[in-house]
PDB file of C-alpha atoms and ligand atoms in Angstrom:
ATOM      1  CA  UNK A  14      17.405 -38.507  27.577  1.00  0.00           C
ATOM      2  CA  UNK A  15      19.227 -36.809  24.725  1.00  0.00           C
ATOM      3  CA  UNK A  16      22.365 -38.912  24.368  1.00  0.00           C
ATOM      4  CA  UNK A  17      23.896 -36.117  22.226  1.00  0.00           C
ATOM      5  CA  UNK A  18      24.193 -34.008  25.398  1.00  0.00           C
ATOM      6  CA  UNK A  19      26.280 -36.600  27.238  1.00  0.00           C
ATOM      7  CA  UNK A  20      30.053 -36.645  27.510  1.00  0.00           C
ATOM      8  CA  UNK A  21      32.241 -39.688  28.100  1.00  0.00           C
ATOM      9  CA  UNK A  22      35.640 -39.304  29.742  1.00  0.00           C
ATOM     10  CA  UNK A  23      38.189 -41.141  31.830  1.00  0.00           C
ATOM     11  CA  UNK A  24      38.397 -40.082  35.470  1.00  0.00           C
ATOM     12  CA  UNK A  25      41.737 -38.655  36.543  1.00  0.00           C
ATOM     13  CA  UNK A  26      43.612 -40.257  39.433  1.00  0.00           C
ATOM     14  CA  UNK A  27      42.931 -37.245  41.690  1.00  0.00           C
ATOM     15  CA  UNK A  28      39.146 -37.321  41.193  1.00  0.00           C
ATOM     16  CA  UNK A  29      36.702 -38.905  43.595  1.00  0.00           C
ATOM     17  CA  UNK A  30      35.536 -42.369  42.580  1.00  0.00           C
ATOM     18  CA  UNK A  31      31.749 -42.711  42.086  1.00  0.00           C
ATOM     19  CA  UNK A  32      31.257 -45.456  44.683  1.00  0.00           C
ATOM     20  CA  UNK A  33      27.507 -44.790  44.854  1.00  0.00           C
ATOM     21  CA  UNK A  34      27.326 -45.966  41.227  1.00  0.00           C
ATOM     22  CA  UNK A  35      29.940 -48.728  41.419  1.00  0.00           C
ATOM     23  CA  UNK A  36      28.130 -50.320  44.378  1.00  0.00           C
ATOM     24  CA  UNK A  37      24.929 -50.581  42.312  1.00  0.00           C
ATOM     25  CA  UNK A  38      26.674 -53.007  39.982  1.00  0.00           C
ATOM     26  CA  UNK A  39      28.753 -54.824  42.593  1.00  0.00           C
ATOM     27  CA  UNK A  40      27.689 -54.994  46.255  1.00  0.00           C
ATOM     28  CA  UNK A  41      31.207 -55.718  47.540  1.00  0.00           C
ATOM     29  CA  UNK A  42      33.426 -52.676  48.133  1.00  0.00           C
ATOM     30  CA  UNK A  43      36.370 -54.999  48.795  1.00  0.00           C
ATOM     31  CA  UNK A  44      35.967 -56.652  45.390  1.00  0.00           C
ATOM     32  CA  UNK A  45      35.576 -53.235  43.691  1.00  0.00           C
ATOM     33  CA  UNK A  46      38.725 -51.908  45.366  1.00  0.00           C
ATOM     34  CA  UNK A  47      40.673 -54.987  44.292  1.00  0.00           C
ATOM     35  CA  UNK A  48      39.888 -54.498  40.594  1.00  0.00           C
ATOM     36  CA  UNK A  49      40.170 -50.694  40.640  1.00  0.00           C
ATOM     37  CA  UNK A  50      43.880 -51.105  41.295  1.00  0.00           C
ATOM     38  CA  UNK A  51      44.373 -52.326  37.713  1.00  0.00           C
ATOM     39  CA  UNK A  52      41.442 -50.559  36.010  1.00  0.00           C
ATOM     40  CA  UNK A  53      40.476 -47.370  34.242  1.00  0.00           C
ATOM     41  CA  UNK A  54      37.253 -45.670  35.352  1.00  0.00           C
ATOM     42  CA  UNK A  55      35.153 -43.735  32.829  1.00  0.00           C
ATOM     43  CA  UNK A  56      32.068 -41.648  33.455  1.00  0.00           C
ATOM     44  CA  UNK A  57      29.113 -40.332  31.488  1.00  0.00           C
ATOM     45  CA  UNK A  58      28.283 -36.745  32.395  1.00  0.00           C
ATOM     46  CA  UNK A  59      25.226 -34.616  31.764  1.00  0.00           C
ATOM     47  CA  UNK A  60      25.597 -30.894  32.512  1.00  0.00           C
ATOM     48  CA  UNK A  61      28.953 -31.762  34.148  1.00  0.00           C
ATOM     49  CA  UNK A  62      27.231 -34.119  36.597  1.00  0.00           C
ATOM     50  CA  UNK A  63      28.248 -37.784  36.693  1.00  0.00           C
ATOM     51  CA  UNK A  64      25.244 -39.970  35.801  1.00  0.00           C
ATOM     52  CA  UNK A  65      26.958 -43.240  34.896  1.00  0.00           C
ATOM     53  CA  UNK A  66      30.241 -45.096  35.272  1.00  0.00           C
ATOM     54  CA  UNK A  67      32.062 -47.962  33.592  1.00  0.00           C
ATOM     55  CA  UNK A  68      35.257 -49.723  34.644  1.00  0.00           C
ATOM     56  CA  UNK A  69      37.653 -51.382  32.206  1.00  0.00           C
ATOM     57  CA  UNK A  70      40.389 -53.751  33.299  1.00  0.00           C
ATOM     58  CA  UNK A  71      42.827 -55.507  30.937  1.00  0.00           C
ATOM     59  CA  UNK A  72      42.877 -59.322  31.180  1.00  0.00           C
ATOM     60  CA  UNK A  73      45.693 -59.760  28.635  1.00  0.00           C
ATOM     61  CA  UNK A  74      47.261 -57.384  26.099  1.00  0.00           C
ATOM     62  CA  UNK A  75      44.512 -58.284  23.593  1.00  0.00           C
ATOM     63  CA  UNK A  76      41.515 -58.819  25.867  1.00  0.00           C
ATOM     64  CA  UNK A  77      39.855 -56.338  28.203  1.00  0.00           C
ATOM     65  CA  UNK A  78      36.955 -56.704  30.622  1.00  0.00           C
ATOM     66  CA  UNK A  79      34.098 -54.444  31.671  1.00  0.00           C
ATOM     67  CA  UNK A  80      34.240 -54.967  35.429  1.00  0.00           C
ATOM     68  CA  UNK A  81      31.429 -52.616  36.386  1.00  0.00           C
ATOM     69  CA  UNK A  82      28.780 -50.545  34.614  1.00  0.00           C
ATOM     70  CA  UNK A  83      26.112 -48.513  36.370  1.00  0.00           C
ATOM     71  CA  UNK A  84      23.702 -45.644  35.801  1.00  0.00           C
ATOM     72  CA  UNK A  85      22.047 -43.326  38.364  1.00  0.00           C
ATOM     73  CA  UNK A  86      18.806 -45.138  39.324  1.00  0.00           C
ATOM     74  CA  UNK A  87      16.428 -42.306  38.264  1.00  0.00           C
ATOM     75  CA  UNK A  88      18.069 -42.206  34.814  1.00  0.00           C
ATOM     76  CA  UNK A  89      18.171 -45.934  34.065  1.00  0.00           C
ATOM     77  CA  UNK A  90      16.342 -47.241  31.009  1.00  0.00           C
ATOM     78  CA  UNK A  91      17.066 -44.156  28.891  1.00  0.00           C
ATOM     79  CA  UNK A  92      20.062 -45.353  26.895  1.00  0.00           C
ATOM     80  CA  UNK A  93      22.904 -44.280  29.209  1.00  0.00           C
ATOM     81  CA  UNK A  94      24.073 -47.860  29.868  1.00  0.00           C
ATOM     82  CA  UNK A  95      24.197 -48.541  26.139  1.00  0.00           C
ATOM     83  CA  UNK A  96      26.111 -45.252  25.641  1.00  0.00           C
ATOM     84  CA  UNK A  97      28.680 -46.241  28.295  1.00  0.00           C
ATOM     85  CA  UNK A  98      29.260 -49.710  26.826  1.00  0.00           C
ATOM     86  CA  UNK A  99      29.493 -48.442  23.234  1.00  0.00           C
ATOM     87  CA  UNK A 100      32.053 -45.818  24.289  1.00  0.00           C
ATOM     88  CA  UNK A 101      34.044 -48.398  26.268  1.00  0.00           C
ATOM     89  CA  UNK A 102      34.071 -50.588  23.137  1.00  0.00           C
ATOM     90  CA  UNK A 103      35.370 -47.670  21.009  1.00  0.00           C
ATOM     91  CA  UNK A 104      38.089 -46.904  23.578  1.00  0.00           C
ATOM     92  CA  UNK A 105      39.149 -50.577  23.610  1.00  0.00           C
ATOM     93  CA  UNK A 106      39.295 -50.738  19.801  1.00  0.00           C
ATOM     94  CA  UNK A 107      41.469 -47.590  19.758  1.00  0.00           C
ATOM     95  CA  UNK A 108      43.807 -49.162  22.315  1.00  0.00           C
ATOM     96  CA  UNK A 109      44.215 -52.253  20.106  1.00  0.00           C
ATOM     97  CA  UNK A 110      42.264 -54.811  22.131  1.00  0.00           C
ATOM     98  CA  UNK A 111      40.813 -57.652  20.043  1.00  0.00           C
ATOM     99  CA  UNK A 112      38.029 -58.698  22.376  1.00  0.00           C
ATOM    100  CA  UNK A 113      36.068 -57.433  25.345  1.00  0.00           C
ATOM    101  CA  UNK A 114      34.170 -59.432  27.943  1.00  0.00           C
ATOM    102  CA  UNK A 115      31.675 -58.789  30.700  1.00  0.00           C
ATOM    103  CA  UNK A 116      30.462 -61.034  33.492  1.00  0.00           C
ATOM    104  CA  UNK A 117      27.059 -60.933  35.086  1.00  0.00           C
ATOM    105  CA  UNK A 118      24.885 -63.121  37.275  1.00  0.00           C
ATOM    106  CA  UNK A 119      22.503 -65.810  36.017  1.00  0.00           C
ATOM    107  CA  UNK A 120      19.766 -63.728  37.732  1.00  0.00           C
ATOM    108  CA  UNK A 121      20.599 -60.453  35.898  1.00  0.00           C
ATOM    109  CA  UNK A 122      18.026 -61.029  33.190  1.00  0.00           C
ATOM    110  CA  UNK A 123      17.869 -57.418  31.919  1.00  0.00           C
ATOM    111  CA  UNK A 124      21.646 -57.114  31.806  1.00  0.00           C
ATOM    112  CA  UNK A 125      21.943 -60.390  29.847  1.00  0.00           C
ATOM    113  CA  UNK A 126      19.455 -58.929  27.358  1.00  0.00           C
ATOM    114  CA  UNK A 127      21.358 -55.632  27.066  1.00  0.00           C
ATOM    115  CA  UNK A 128      24.806 -57.191  26.610  1.00  0.00           C
ATOM    116  CA  UNK A 129      23.610 -59.652  23.947  1.00  0.00           C
ATOM    117  CA  UNK A 130      21.859 -56.817  22.124  1.00  0.00           C
ATOM    118  CA  UNK A 131      25.210 -55.011  22.072  1.00  0.00           C
ATOM    119  CA  UNK A 132      26.934 -57.964  20.392  1.00  0.00           C
ATOM    120  CA  UNK A 133      28.283 -59.909  23.379  1.00  0.00           C
ATOM    121  CA  UNK A 134      27.897 -63.691  23.268  1.00  0.00           C
ATOM    122  CA  UNK A 135      27.798 -66.099  26.204  1.00  0.00           C
ATOM    123  CA  UNK A 136      30.929 -68.214  26.306  1.00  0.00           C
ATOM    124  CA  UNK A 137      31.583 -69.328  29.875  1.00  0.00           C
ATOM    125  CA  UNK A 138      29.792 -70.062  33.126  1.00  0.00           C
ATOM    126  CA  UNK A 139      31.751 -69.627  36.355  1.00  0.00           C
ATOM    127  CA  UNK A 140      29.785 -72.019  38.527  1.00  0.00           C
ATOM    128  CA  UNK A 141      28.880 -70.829  42.039  1.00  0.00           C
ATOM    129  CA  UNK A 142      30.889 -67.595  41.607  1.00  0.00           C
ATOM    130  CA  UNK A 143      28.418 -65.484  43.610  1.00  0.00           C
ATOM    131  CA  UNK A 144      28.043 -68.135  46.328  1.00  0.00           C
ATOM    132  CA  UNK A 145      31.811 -68.487  46.742  1.00  0.00           C
ATOM    133  CA  UNK A 146      32.770 -64.783  46.537  1.00  0.00           C
ATOM    134  CA  UNK A 147      29.987 -62.830  48.274  1.00  0.00           C
ATOM    135  CA  UNK A 148      29.143 -63.222  51.975  1.00  0.00           C
ATOM    136  CA  UNK A 149      25.390 -62.566  51.634  1.00  0.00           C
ATOM    137  CA  UNK A 150      22.990 -64.316  49.232  1.00  0.00           C
ATOM    138  CA  UNK A 151      21.983 -62.076  46.296  1.00  0.00           C
ATOM    139  CA  UNK A 152      18.534 -62.323  44.698  1.00  0.00           C
ATOM    140  CA  UNK A 153      17.252 -60.548  41.578  1.00  0.00           C
ATOM    141  CA  UNK A 154      14.027 -61.066  39.675  1.00  0.00           C
ATOM    142  CA  UNK A 155      13.128 -63.769  42.195  1.00  0.00           C
ATOM    143  CA  UNK A 156      16.212 -65.793  41.223  1.00  0.00           C
ATOM    144  CA  UNK A 157      19.279 -66.528  43.408  1.00  0.00           C
ATOM    145  CA  UNK A 158      22.493 -65.166  41.868  1.00  0.00           C
ATOM    146  CA  UNK A 159      24.715 -68.253  41.850  1.00  0.00           C
ATOM    147  CA  UNK A 160      26.771 -68.400  38.665  1.00  0.00           C
ATOM    148  CA  UNK A 161      28.621 -65.795  36.629  1.00  0.00           C
ATOM    149  CA  UNK A 162      27.842 -65.778  32.916  1.00  0.00           C
ATOM    150  CA  UNK A 163      30.792 -64.408  30.938  1.00  0.00           C
ATOM    151  CA  UNK A 164      29.921 -62.819  27.599  1.00  0.00           C
ATOM    152  CA  UNK A 165      32.493 -61.817  24.988  1.00  0.00           C
ATOM    153  CA  UNK A 166      32.503 -59.568  21.931  1.00  0.00           C
ATOM    154  CA  UNK A 167      35.155 -59.458  19.233  1.00  0.00           C
ATOM    155  CA  UNK A 168      36.526 -55.999  18.506  1.00  0.00           C
ATOM    156  CA  UNK A 169      37.810 -56.388  14.968  1.00  0.00           C
ATOM    157  CA  UNK A 170      37.100 -53.324  12.862  1.00  0.00           C
ATOM    158  CA  UNK A 171      33.790 -53.507  11.045  1.00  0.00           C
ATOM    159  CA  UNK A 172      32.000 -55.661  13.609  1.00  0.00           C
TER     160      UNK A 172
HETATM  161  N1  LIG B 208      15.655 -55.170  32.265  1.00  0.00           N
HETATM  162  C1  LIG B 208      15.216 -55.201  30.983  1.00  0.00           C
HETATM  163  N2  LIG B 208      15.802 -54.527  29.973  1.00  0.00           N
HETATM  164  C2  LIG B 208      16.856 -53.773  30.275  1.00  0.00           C
HETATM  165  C3  LIG B 208      17.385 -53.658  31.598  1.00  0.00           C
HETATM  166  C4  LIG B 208      16.725 -54.403  32.609  1.00  0.00           C
HETATM  167  N3  LIG B 208      17.159 -54.392  33.887  1.00  0.00           N
HETATM  168  N4  LIG B 208      18.447 -52.833  31.578  1.00  0.00           N
HETATM  169  C5  LIG B 208      18.582 -52.427  30.292  1.00  0.00           C
HETATM  170  N5  LIG B 208      17.633 -53.005  29.521  1.00  0.00           N
HETATM  171  C6  LIG B 208      17.436 -52.826  28.081  1.00  0.00           C
HETATM  172  C7  LIG B 208      16.657 -51.574  27.784  1.00  0.00           C
HETATM  173  O1  LIG B 208      15.269 -51.817  27.756  1.00  0.00           O
HETATM  174  C8  LIG B 208      17.165 -51.199  26.419  1.00  0.00           C
HETATM  175  O2  LIG B 208      16.571 -52.004  25.431  1.00  0.00           O
HETATM  176  P1  LIG B 208      16.135 -51.415  24.022  1.00  0.00           P
HETATM  177  O3  LIG B 208      17.432 -50.919  23.382  1.00  0.00           O
HETATM  178  O4  LIG B 208      15.543 -52.580  23.349  1.00  0.00           O
HETATM  179  O5  LIG B 208      15.199 -50.300  24.336  1.00  0.00           O
HETATM  180  C9  LIG B 208      18.634 -51.598  26.471  1.00  0.00           C
HETATM  181  O6  LIG B 208      18.703 -52.634  27.467  1.00  0.00           O
HETATM  182  C10 LIG B 208      19.536 -50.432  26.790  1.00  0.00           C
HETATM  183  O7  LIG B 208      19.226 -49.999  28.063  1.00  0.00           O
HETATM  184  P2  LIG B 208      19.792 -48.665  28.685  1.00  0.00           P
HETATM  185  O8  LIG B 208      18.678 -47.693  28.868  1.00  0.00           O
HETATM  186  O9  LIG B 208      20.990 -48.191  27.976  1.00  0.00           O
HETATM  187  O10 LIG B 208      20.190 -49.239  30.098  1.00  0.00           O
HETATM  188  P3  LIG B 208      20.521 -48.406  31.428  1.00  0.00           P
HETATM  189  O11 LIG B 208      20.862 -47.004  31.135  1.00  0.00           O
HETATM  190  O12 LIG B 208      19.461 -48.665  32.432  1.00  0.00           O
HETATM  191  O13 LIG B 208      21.862 -49.138  31.909  1.00  0.00           O
HETATM  192  C11 LIG B 208      22.478 -50.788  33.527  1.00  0.00           C
HETATM  193  C12 LIG B 208      21.869 -50.528  32.130  1.00  0.00           C
HETATM  194  C13 LIG B 208      23.924 -50.289  33.547  1.00  0.00           C
HETATM  195  C14 LIG B 208      22.448 -52.295  33.761  1.00  0.00           C
HETATM  196  C15 LIG B 208      21.619 -50.006  34.574  1.00  0.00           C
HETATM  197  O14 LIG B 208      20.289 -50.431  34.527  1.00  0.00           O
HETATM  198  C16 LIG B 208      22.129 -50.125  35.994  1.00  0.00           C
HETATM  199  O15 LIG B 208      22.924 -49.294  36.449  1.00  0.00           O
HETATM  200  N6  LIG B 208      21.685 -51.166  36.722  1.00  0.00           N
HETATM  201  C17 LIG B 208      22.140 -51.377  38.107  1.00  0.00           C
HETATM  202  C18 LIG B 208      23.582 -51.789  38.152  1.00  0.00           C
HETATM  203  C19 LIG B 208      23.849 -53.067  37.338  1.00  0.00           C
HETATM  204  O16 LIG B 208      23.126 -54.036  37.433  1.00  0.00           O
HETATM  205  N7  LIG B 208      24.960 -53.037  36.558  1.00  0.00           N
HETATM  206  C20 LIG B 208      25.403 -54.181  35.755  1.00  0.00           C
HETATM  207  C21 LIG B 208      26.002 -55.247  36.636  1.00  0.00           C
HETATM  208  S1  LIG B 208      27.070 -56.363  35.728  1.00  0.00           S
HETATM  209  C22 LIG B 208      28.526 -55.511  35.610  1.00  0.00           C
HETATM  210  O17 LIG B 208      28.649 -54.425  36.102  1.00  0.00           O
HETATM  211  C23 LIG B 208      29.694 -56.117  34.877  1.00  0.00           C
END
């Protein structure tokens, strides 16, 4: 994948939401709809086709959260996820946020690797989050998704 050929932009209110992608990152449409109400949705496009999405939602006026990030399955592992997160970080810096966080399951081993590689550090565990908030058990990598690990990155210039 030539990242140079990708574009990153915010979806307009009148455009269709990429639910096929959003549901890859979060199996609950009800939970997605709840956070979309207060979020901005961005997409990565290749040849004007959406191949990835990322959702940003402010937590306070200095802290924002990546609520959802997903890449078309056939194109995963080629740098698009990294591209989406780096662009979301740049957008958040431009908007004046001082930190950005992302939550993922204890079982999301690859995601925990990716986020830490991009400068996020683990700072909170929401115990039993996936047991309490999702009706069906979720398993990944042979591990039950039980707890949410929240990782945070400071956004001061120069970091
Ligand atoms: N296992 C191991 N390593 C991984 C994984 C994984 N599952 N995903 C990414 N990585 C590593 C890559 O090897 C790469 O490492 P490198 O820089 O050392 O080569 C690095 O992370 C960057 O990977 P990308 O190619 O940019 O990742 P990708 O384009 O696949 O996007 C994403 C990552 C968004 C997690 C994608 O795989 C995906 O859509 N997965 C399904 C949905 C999902 O789980 N979303 C996140 C849920 S949490 C949330 O949304 C807040």
